[in-house]
mmCIF file of C-alpha atoms and ligand atoms in Angstrom:
data_model
loop_
_atom_site.group_PDB
_atom_site.id
_atom_site.type_symbol
_atom_site.label_atom_id
_atom_site.label_comp_id
_atom_site.label_asym_id
_atom_site.label_seq_id
_atom_site.Cartn_x
_atom_site.Cartn_y
_atom_site.Cartn_z
ATOM 1 C CA MET A 1477 126.760 215.633 38.273
ATOM 2 C CA ARG A 1478 130.365 216.508 38.976
ATOM 3 C CA VAL A 1479 130.626 217.482 42.642
ATOM 4 C CA LEU A 1480 133.384 218.994 44.741
ATOM 5 C CA VAL A 1481 133.744 217.868 48.349
ATOM 6 C CA THR A 1482 136.103 219.950 50.479
ATOM 7 C CA GLY A 1483 137.425 217.877 53.365
ATOM 8 C CA GLY A 1484 136.870 214.882 51.084
ATOM 9 C CA ALA A 1485 139.499 212.802 52.904
ATOM 10 C CA GLY A 1486 137.898 213.452 56.282
ATOM 11 C CA PHE A 1487 135.547 211.243 58.256
ATOM 12 C CA ILE A 1488 132.242 212.576 56.881
ATOM 13 C CA GLY A 1489 133.663 213.928 53.610
ATOM 14 C CA SER A 1490 134.971 210.526 52.547
ATOM 15 C CA HIS A 1491 131.612 208.853 53.235
ATOM 16 C CA LEU A 1492 129.959 211.526 51.083
ATOM 17 C CA CYS A 1493 132.439 210.864 48.257
ATOM 18 C CA ASP A 1494 131.528 207.160 48.416
ATOM 19 C CA ARG A 1495 127.826 207.917 48.259
ATOM 20 C CA PHE A 1496 128.090 210.269 45.265
ATOM 21 C CA LEU A 1497 130.224 207.708 43.405
ATOM 22 C CA GLN A 1498 127.757 204.918 44.217
ATOM 23 C CA ASP A 1499 124.971 207.095 42.834
ATOM 24 C CA GLY A 1500 126.876 207.459 39.544
ATOM 25 C CA HIS A 1501 128.313 210.971 39.932
ATOM 26 C CA ARG A 1502 131.861 212.240 39.480
ATOM 27 C CA VAL A 1503 133.679 213.525 42.543
ATOM 28 C CA VAL A 1504 136.578 215.888 43.147
ATOM 29 C CA ALA A 1505 137.802 215.701 46.750
ATOM 30 C CA ILE A 1506 140.031 218.440 48.156
ATOM 31 C CA ASP A 1507 141.854 218.083 51.456
ATOM 32 C CA ASN A 1508 145.045 219.378 53.077
ATOM 33 C CA LEU A 1509 145.140 216.266 55.290
ATOM 34 C CA ILE A 1510 145.730 218.096 58.580
ATOM 35 C CA THR A 1511 142.955 216.103 60.213
ATOM 36 C CA GLY A 1512 141.783 214.012 57.242
ATOM 37 C CA SER A 1513 143.690 210.985 55.980
ATOM 38 C CA GLN A 1514 144.481 209.439 52.641
ATOM 39 C CA ASP A 1515 143.555 206.087 54.220
ATOM 40 C CA ASN A 1516 139.906 207.198 54.077
ATOM 41 C CA ILE A 1517 139.998 207.412 50.266
ATOM 42 C CA ALA A 1518 142.649 204.771 49.498
ATOM 43 C CA HIS A 1519 139.923 202.422 48.220
ATOM 44 C CA LEU A 1520 138.999 205.014 45.559
ATOM 45 C CA ALA A 1521 142.454 205.074 43.939
ATOM 46 C CA GLY A 1522 142.018 204.010 40.339
ATOM 47 C CA ASN A 1523 138.332 204.954 40.241
ATOM 48 C CA ARG A 1524 138.088 207.076 37.087
ATOM 49 C CA SER A 1525 135.157 209.059 38.461
ATOM 50 C CA PHE A 1526 137.222 210.206 41.455
ATOM 51 C CA GLU A 1527 139.947 212.869 41.661
ATOM 52 C CA PHE A 1528 141.865 213.915 44.746
ATOM 53 C CA VAL A 1529 143.416 217.382 45.028
ATOM 54 C CA TYR A 1530 145.839 218.023 47.884
ATOM 55 C CA HIS A 1531 145.122 221.651 48.770
ATOM 56 C CA ASP A 1532 144.237 223.964 51.655
ATOM 57 C CA VAL A 1533 140.917 225.580 50.720
ATOM 58 C CA SER A 1534 141.753 228.619 52.852
ATOM 59 C CA ASN A 1535 143.806 229.560 49.769
ATOM 60 C CA PHE A 1536 142.270 230.258 46.331
ATOM 61 C CA ILE A 1537 140.798 227.102 44.794
ATOM 62 C CA HIS A 1538 141.489 226.313 41.113
ATOM 63 C CA ILE A 1539 139.380 223.553 39.573
ATOM 64 C CA SER A 1540 139.046 223.196 35.821
ATOM 65 C CA GLY A 1541 135.881 222.013 34.130
ATOM 66 C CA PRO A 1542 132.265 222.171 35.225
ATOM 67 C CA ILE A 1543 131.138 221.661 38.821
ATOM 68 C CA ASP A 1544 127.451 221.197 39.655
ATOM 69 C CA ALA A 1545 127.626 221.203 43.457
ATOM 70 C CA VAL A 1546 130.161 222.265 46.086
ATOM 71 C CA LEU A 1547 129.896 220.634 49.523
ATOM 72 C CA HIS A 1548 132.096 222.431 52.030
ATOM 73 C CA PHE A 1549 133.061 219.883 54.694
ATOM 74 C CA ALA A 1550 136.672 220.935 55.324
ATOM 75 C CA SER A 1551 137.359 221.806 58.976
ATOM 76 C CA PRO A 1552 138.887 220.342 62.088
ATOM 77 C CA ALA A 1553 135.809 219.183 63.997
ATOM 78 C CA SER A 1554 136.853 217.574 67.236
ATOM 79 C CA PRO A 1555 137.518 219.768 70.279
ATOM 80 C CA ILE A 1556 141.130 218.625 70.662
ATOM 81 C CA ASP A 1557 141.753 219.186 66.939
ATOM 82 C CA TYR A 1558 140.436 222.705 66.902
ATOM 83 C CA LEU A 1559 142.309 223.505 70.092
ATOM 84 C CA LYS A 1560 145.458 222.260 68.344
ATOM 85 C CA TYR A 1561 144.688 224.168 65.105
ATOM 86 C CA PRO A 1562 142.771 227.237 66.296
ATOM 87 C CA ILE A 1563 143.887 229.580 63.516
ATOM 88 C CA GLN A 1564 143.414 227.021 60.725
ATOM 89 C CA THR A 1565 139.931 226.337 62.126
ATOM 90 C CA LEU A 1566 139.009 230.020 61.967
ATOM 91 C CA LYS A 1567 140.570 230.342 58.514
ATOM 92 C CA VAL A 1568 138.810 227.374 56.950
ATOM 93 C CA GLY A 1569 135.447 228.541 58.335
ATOM 94 C CA ALA A 1570 136.003 232.076 57.071
ATOM 95 C CA LEU A 1571 138.442 232.121 54.123
ATOM 96 C CA GLY A 1572 137.732 228.504 53.144
ATOM 97 C CA THR A 1573 133.993 229.135 53.032
ATOM 98 C CA HIS A 1574 134.600 232.334 51.044
ATOM 99 C CA ASN A 1575 136.769 230.525 48.492
ATOM 100 C CA ALA A 1576 134.363 227.590 48.215
ATOM 101 C CA LEU A 1577 131.433 229.983 47.708
ATOM 102 C CA GLY A 1578 133.410 231.965 45.132
ATOM 103 C CA LEU A 1579 134.172 228.781 43.216
ATOM 104 C CA ALA A 1580 130.526 227.664 43.356
ATOM 105 C CA ARG A 1581 129.436 231.074 42.095
ATOM 106 C CA ALA A 1582 131.930 231.024 39.230
ATOM 107 C CA LYS A 1583 130.767 227.539 38.211
ATOM 108 C CA GLY A 1584 127.051 228.238 38.719
ATOM 109 C CA ALA A 1585 127.023 225.361 41.229
ATOM 110 C CA ARG A 1586 124.730 224.685 44.172
ATOM 111 C CA PHE A 1587 126.509 225.151 47.520
ATOM 112 C CA LEU A 1588 126.086 223.163 50.747
ATOM 113 C CA LEU A 1589 127.769 224.150 54.016
ATOM 114 C CA ALA A 1590 128.537 221.640 56.748
ATOM 115 C CA SER A 1591 127.657 223.575 59.872
ATOM 116 C CA THR A 1592 127.302 222.265 63.395
ATOM 117 C CA SER A 1593 125.244 222.018 66.555
ATOM 118 C CA GLU A 1594 128.091 224.060 68.074
ATOM 119 C CA VAL A 1595 126.421 227.182 66.631
ATOM 120 C CA TYR A 1596 124.068 226.772 69.628
ATOM 121 C CA GLY A 1597 127.029 226.749 72.065
ATOM 122 C CA ASP A 1598 126.073 225.641 75.592
ATOM 123 C CA PRO A 1599 122.353 225.907 74.871
ATOM 124 C CA LEU A 1600 119.825 227.533 77.186
ATOM 125 C CA VAL A 1601 116.944 226.089 75.150
ATOM 126 C CA HIS A 1602 116.266 222.350 74.982
ATOM 127 C CA PRO A 1603 115.916 220.751 72.495
ATOM 128 C CA GLN A 1604 117.520 223.128 70.009
ATOM 129 C CA SER A 1605 115.434 224.192 67.028
ATOM 130 C CA GLU A 1606 116.887 226.094 64.096
ATOM 131 C CA ASP A 1607 115.470 229.433 65.226
ATOM 132 C CA TYR A 1608 117.382 229.333 68.542
ATOM 133 C CA ALA A 1609 120.259 231.830 68.195
ATOM 134 C CA GLY A 1610 122.567 230.062 70.634
ATOM 135 C CA ASN A 1611 124.737 230.742 73.678
ATOM 136 C CA VAL A 1612 128.338 230.957 72.468
ATOM 137 C CA ASP A 1613 131.337 232.410 74.282
ATOM 138 C CA PRO A 1614 133.461 233.941 71.502
ATOM 139 C CA VAL A 1615 136.667 233.897 73.581
ATOM 140 C CA GLY A 1616 136.174 230.450 75.179
ATOM 141 C CA PRO A 1617 138.175 227.423 73.983
ATOM 142 C CA ARG A 1618 135.423 226.365 71.583
ATOM 143 C CA GLY A 1619 135.010 229.893 70.199
ATOM 144 C CA VAL A 1620 137.381 229.234 67.287
ATOM 145 C CA TYR A 1621 135.101 226.544 65.893
ATOM 146 C CA ASP A 1622 131.732 227.912 66.952
ATOM 147 C CA GLU A 1623 132.351 231.418 65.671
ATOM 148 C CA ALA A 1624 133.956 230.172 62.448
ATOM 149 C CA LYS A 1625 130.839 228.144 61.691
ATOM 150 C CA ARG A 1626 128.516 230.982 62.695
ATOM 151 C CA TYR A 1627 130.451 233.314 60.381
ATOM 152 C CA ALA A 1628 130.332 230.666 57.628
ATOM 153 C CA GLU A 1629 126.538 230.478 57.926
ATOM 154 C CA ALA A 1630 126.293 234.283 57.743
ATOM 155 C CA LEU A 1631 128.504 234.299 54.628
ATOM 156 C CA VAL A 1632 126.424 231.603 52.937
ATOM 157 C CA MET A 1633 123.227 233.557 53.586
ATOM 158 C CA ALA A 1634 124.877 236.749 52.295
ATOM 159 C CA TYR A 1635 125.814 234.983 49.020
ATOM 160 C CA HIS A 1636 122.307 233.620 48.797
ATOM 161 C CA ARG A 1637 120.694 237.013 49.355
ATOM 162 C CA GLN A 1638 123.104 239.194 47.402
ATOM 163 C CA HIS A 1639 124.144 236.898 44.551
ATOM 164 C CA LYS A 1640 120.956 234.794 44.503
ATOM 165 C CA MET A 1641 123.049 231.674 44.917
ATOM 166 C CA ASP A 1642 121.396 228.356 45.532
ATOM 167 C CA THR A 1643 122.659 227.419 49.016
ATOM 168 C CA ARG A 1644 122.023 224.876 51.785
ATOM 169 C CA ILE A 1645 123.175 224.702 55.423
ATOM 170 C CA VAL A 1646 123.219 221.470 57.428
ATOM 171 C CA ARG A 1647 123.733 221.761 61.196
ATOM 172 C CA ILE A 1648 125.320 218.455 62.072
ATOM 173 C CA PHE A 1649 124.869 217.027 65.574
ATOM 174 C CA ASN A 1650 127.233 214.391 67.041
ATOM 175 C CA THR A 1651 127.974 211.843 64.332
ATOM 176 C CA TYR A 1652 130.040 208.672 64.581
ATOM 177 C CA GLY A 1653 131.072 205.701 62.494
ATOM 178 C CA PRO A 1654 133.956 204.036 60.694
ATOM 179 C CA ARG A 1655 136.893 206.296 59.663
ATOM 180 C CA MET A 1656 136.809 208.572 62.672
ATOM 181 C CA ARG A 1657 140.411 209.018 63.717
ATOM 182 C CA LEU A 1658 141.158 206.808 66.692
ATOM 183 C CA ASP A 1659 143.111 209.657 68.290
ATOM 184 C CA ASP A 1660 140.756 212.521 67.407
ATOM 185 C CA GLY A 1661 139.850 212.858 71.091
ATOM 186 C CA ARG A 1662 136.099 212.630 70.660
ATOM 187 C CA VAL A 1663 134.106 210.435 72.930
ATOM 188 C CA VAL A 1664 133.262 207.713 70.392
ATOM 189 C CA PRO A 1665 136.795 206.837 69.198
ATOM 190 C CA ASN A 1666 138.175 207.367 72.716
ATOM 191 C CA PHE A 1667 135.693 204.954 74.277
ATOM 192 C CA ILE A 1668 135.908 202.375 71.498
ATOM 193 C CA GLY A 1669 139.723 202.449 71.474
ATOM 194 C CA GLN A 1670 139.746 201.980 75.240
ATOM 195 C CA ALA A 1671 137.124 199.213 75.074
ATOM 196 C CA VAL A 1672 139.010 197.271 72.392
ATOM 197 C CA ARG A 1673 142.181 197.504 74.504
ATOM 198 C CA GLY A 1674 140.221 196.302 77.556
ATOM 199 C CA GLU A 1675 140.803 199.563 79.428
ATOM 200 C CA ALA A 1676 138.490 201.676 81.595
ATOM 201 C CA LEU A 1677 136.474 204.253 79.640
ATOM 202 C CA THR A 1678 137.419 207.821 80.573
ATOM 203 C CA VAL A 1679 134.283 209.746 81.547
ATOM 204 C CA TYR A 1680 134.963 213.492 81.824
ATOM 205 C CA GLY A 1681 133.185 215.467 84.530
ATOM 206 C CA ASP A 1682 130.389 213.549 86.254
ATOM 207 C CA GLY A 1683 129.152 212.005 82.999
ATOM 208 C CA MET A 1684 125.745 213.671 83.353
ATOM 209 C CA GLN A 1685 126.263 215.833 80.235
ATOM 210 C CA THR A 1686 124.103 214.618 77.349
ATOM 211 C CA ARG A 1687 124.532 214.101 73.617
ATOM 212 C CA CYS A 1688 122.559 212.403 70.813
ATOM 213 C CA PHE A 1689 124.689 210.177 68.584
ATOM 214 C CA GLN A 1690 123.817 209.522 64.946
ATOM 215 C CA TYR A 1691 125.404 206.991 62.623
ATOM 216 C CA VAL A 1692 127.221 208.499 59.652
ATOM 217 C CA ASP A 1693 125.032 206.797 56.999
ATOM 218 C CA ASP A 1694 121.969 208.631 58.329
ATOM 219 C CA LEU A 1695 123.778 211.959 58.018
ATOM 220 C CA VAL A 1696 124.900 211.156 54.466
ATOM 221 C CA GLU A 1697 121.320 210.320 53.449
ATOM 222 C CA ALA A 1698 120.069 213.584 54.987
ATOM 223 C CA THR A 1699 122.781 215.553 53.167
ATOM 224 C CA MET A 1700 121.801 214.029 49.813
ATOM 225 C CA ARG A 1701 118.146 214.878 50.442
ATOM 226 C CA LEU A 1702 119.013 218.423 51.501
ATOM 227 C CA LEU A 1703 121.130 219.007 48.403
ATOM 228 C CA ARG A 1704 118.236 217.920 46.173
ATOM 229 C CA SER A 1705 115.645 219.948 48.125
ATOM 230 C CA ASP A 1706 114.975 223.678 47.865
ATOM 231 C CA LEU A 1707 115.474 224.308 51.596
ATOM 232 C CA VAL A 1708 117.703 227.362 52.049
ATOM 233 C CA GLU A 1709 117.142 227.734 55.806
ATOM 234 C CA PRO A 1710 119.557 225.823 58.094
ATOM 235 C CA VAL A 1711 118.428 222.340 59.044
ATOM 236 C CA ASN A 1712 119.380 220.268 62.106
ATOM 237 C CA ILE A 1713 120.433 216.701 61.387
ATOM 238 C CA GLY A 1714 120.900 214.312 64.289
ATOM 239 C CA THR A 1715 119.103 211.777 66.394
ATOM 240 C CA THR A 1716 116.753 212.724 69.214
ATOM 241 C CA ARG A 1717 117.738 209.808 71.442
ATOM 242 C CA GLU A 1718 119.490 211.646 74.246
ATOM 243 C CA VAL A 1719 121.976 209.760 76.408
ATOM 244 C CA ASN A 1720 124.264 210.981 79.136
ATOM 245 C CA ILE A 1721 127.950 210.199 78.755
ATOM 246 C CA LEU A 1722 127.951 207.752 81.666
ATOM 247 C CA GLU A 1723 125.106 205.718 80.124
ATOM 248 C CA PHE A 1724 126.887 205.940 76.794
ATOM 249 C CA ALA A 1725 130.060 204.500 78.365
ATOM 250 C CA GLU A 1726 128.044 201.650 79.860
ATOM 251 C CA THR A 1727 126.492 200.945 76.451
ATOM 252 C CA VAL A 1728 129.910 200.805 74.757
ATOM 253 C CA ASN A 1729 131.229 198.479 77.477
ATOM 254 C CA ARG A 1730 128.222 196.201 77.115
ATOM 255 C CA ILE A 1731 128.332 195.961 73.309
ATOM 256 C CA SER A 1732 132.094 195.430 73.221
ATOM 257 C CA ALA A 1733 132.071 193.065 76.234
ATOM 258 C CA ASN A 1734 134.766 195.213 77.834
ATOM 259 C CA PRO A 1735 135.619 194.151 81.389
ATOM 260 C CA GLY A 1736 137.618 197.386 81.914
ATOM 261 C CA GLY A 1737 134.831 199.415 83.543
ATOM 262 C CA ILE A 1738 134.724 203.202 83.829
ATOM 263 C CA ALA A 1739 137.193 205.780 85.157
ATOM 264 C CA PHE A 1740 135.997 209.259 86.101
ATOM 265 C CA VAL A 1741 138.506 211.931 85.045
ATOM 266 C CA PRO A 1742 136.693 215.178 85.863
ATOM 267 C CA GLU A 1743 139.750 217.327 85.170
ATOM 268 C CA LEU A 1744 139.861 216.398 81.468
ATOM 269 C CA ARG A 1745 136.565 218.117 80.739
ATOM 270 C CA ILE A 1746 137.233 221.220 78.614
ATOM 271 C CA ASP A 1747 135.697 224.540 79.747
ATOM 272 C CA GLY A 1748 132.555 225.356 77.825
ATOM 273 C CA ASP A 1749 131.733 221.683 77.163
ATOM 274 C CA PRO A 1750 127.952 221.866 76.610
ATOM 275 C CA GLN A 1751 125.913 220.269 79.395
ATOM 276 C CA THR A 1752 123.085 219.195 77.091
ATOM 277 C CA ARG A 1753 122.589 218.861 73.360
ATOM 278 C CA LYS A 1754 119.594 217.524 71.496
ATOM 279 C CA PRO A 1755 118.218 218.601 68.139
ATOM 280 C CA ASP A 1756 114.666 219.445 67.282
ATOM 281 C CA THR A 1757 114.547 217.665 63.924
ATOM 282 C CA SER A 1758 110.988 218.512 62.953
ATOM 283 C CA ARG A 1759 112.185 220.669 60.034
ATOM 284 C CA ALA A 1760 114.253 217.800 58.594
ATOM 285 C CA HIS A 1761 111.329 215.470 58.973
ATOM 286 C CA ARG A 1762 108.809 217.883 57.461
ATOM 287 C CA GLU A 1763 110.931 219.285 54.612
ATOM 288 C CA LEU A 1764 113.124 216.317 53.726
ATOM 289 C CA GLY A 1765 110.995 213.398 54.890
ATOM 290 C CA TRP A 1766 114.083 212.292 56.814
ATOM 291 C CA ARG A 1767 114.401 210.357 60.043
ATOM 292 C CA PRO A 1768 117.473 208.502 61.299
ATOM 293 C CA GLN A 1769 117.258 204.755 60.661
ATOM 294 C CA VAL A 1770 120.219 203.257 62.534
ATOM 295 C CA GLU A 1771 119.776 202.421 66.218
ATOM 296 C CA LEU A 1772 122.640 203.411 68.515
ATOM 297 C CA GLU A 1773 123.403 199.793 69.474
ATOM 298 C CA ASP A 1774 123.583 198.721 65.794
ATOM 299 C CA GLY A 1775 125.724 201.658 64.716
ATOM 300 C CA LEU A 1776 128.064 201.099 67.657
ATOM 301 C CA ALA A 1777 128.428 197.407 66.819
ATOM 302 C CA LEU A 1778 129.443 198.320 63.232
ATOM 303 C CA THR A 1779 131.851 200.980 64.465
ATOM 304 C CA ILE A 1780 133.428 198.716 67.094
ATOM 305 C CA ALA A 1781 133.959 196.021 64.432
ATOM 306 C CA HIS A 1782 135.648 198.617 62.199
ATOM 307 C CA PHE A 1783 137.969 199.826 64.956
ATOM 308 C CA ARG A 1784 138.864 196.263 65.947
ATOM 309 C CA GLN A 1785 140.056 195.695 62.384
ATOM 310 C CA VAL A 1786 141.984 198.970 62.212
ATOM 311 C CA MET A 1787 143.648 198.312 65.566
ATOM 312 C CA ALA A 1788 144.526 194.717 64.652
ATOM 313 C CA ALA A 1789 146.216 195.984 61.476
ATOM 314 C CA THR A 1790 148.211 198.672 63.340
ATOM 315 C CA PRO A 1791 151.266 197.379 65.168
HETATM 316 N N1 LIG B 1849 134.017 212.897 76.795
HETATM 317 C C1 LIG B 1849 134.265 211.980 77.807
HETATM 318 N N2 LIG B 1849 135.335 211.139 77.666
HETATM 319 C C2 LIG B 1849 136.171 211.161 76.586
HETATM 320 C C3 LIG B 1849 135.916 212.090 75.558
HETATM 321 C C4 LIG B 1849 134.831 212.956 75.692
HETATM 322 O O1 LIG B 1849 133.544 211.909 78.809
HETATM 323 O O2 LIG B 1849 137.119 210.354 76.573
HETATM 324 C C5 LIG B 1849 132.833 213.770 76.915
HETATM 325 C C6 LIG B 1849 133.101 215.261 76.676
HETATM 326 O O3 LIG B 1849 133.464 215.903 77.880
HETATM 327 C C7 LIG B 1849 131.746 215.729 76.145
HETATM 328 C C8 LIG B 1849 131.173 214.502 75.441
HETATM 329 O O4 LIG B 1849 131.927 213.389 75.897
HETATM 330 O O5 LIG B 1849 130.909 216.098 77.206
HETATM 331 C C9 LIG B 1849 131.242 214.568 73.939
HETATM 332 O O6 LIG B 1849 132.547 214.974 73.599
HETATM 333 P P1 LIG B 1849 133.135 215.000 72.120
HETATM 334 O O7 LIG B 1849 134.572 215.395 72.246
HETATM 335 O O8 LIG B 1849 132.845 213.721 71.448
HETATM 336 O O9 LIG B 1849 132.377 216.126 71.302
HETATM 337 P P2 LIG B 1849 131.396 217.340 71.653
HETATM 338 O O10 LIG B 1849 130.038 216.756 71.604
HETATM 339 O O11 LIG B 1849 131.729 217.886 73.042
HETATM 340 O O12 LIG B 1849 131.653 218.338 70.596
#
């Protein structure tokens, strides 16, 4: 196959590029590098099966030659990034998804949308299954991301129903691993950066809010299975091991042997920060035969080792 990955220089996009190349496919990665980085794909320079196109997919996308699958992963995805780029976030979810779908249609390609657990907002149902319609505040600080992704899902389903396109939607829950940006503001790079520097980990609010953290390789495997499947309905991908942020901080401190402890900074918690989040992954298990394989402690150890290297190389 020749596949197109939008956001191919991003955290998840670049891991997907690696996986497709390893599996013997050809990859075109598109990115405008506002939150992605060329560092994430530097190791692919010179690989003849890999092409990088510097482009903002919110504008018309020109790609010559055949494309068999389009995976639309371009978007700011961390709360501080989408607060910094609110209009670009809305545009890439709306116009970017439209352009990527249009390209897939023109090429007769299969289309896969990277959606998010944020479509459930601050959920009133726990755990969240795919048929839960969510609790999103359109005008809250997270509205730019949540509504963009909800619109993107609606657009994908419209192309599927009206144009009979072959489409997939993955709702990605918290994912971590090497190549997250150290300054992207999310809890994993924040905590690991602080731990490696020997500082206190900044817990926002009272730390009782929960998340489930999955290692990026598990997400990539699920995405490959979804692309090959015939599952058109959205599918949750994430772990079901729920931890509160305080416990998570303690785990990071333990694994990294950080003496810095924990600092509560309640005022840094952004309004609308979901209090709980946990996927019901029975659809993924039933339809894709998928379950996450990497334990939190193992994934964190790999990620901490990666960040230690990056930070040692950065003056
Ligand atoms: N958080 C925290 N300390 C940090 C960064 C984040 O306590 O230094 C909290 C944040 O308030 C949220 C959770 O960790 O409740 C996960 O935040 P993240 O930004 O990683 O993504 P989210 O899951 O909210 O989209």
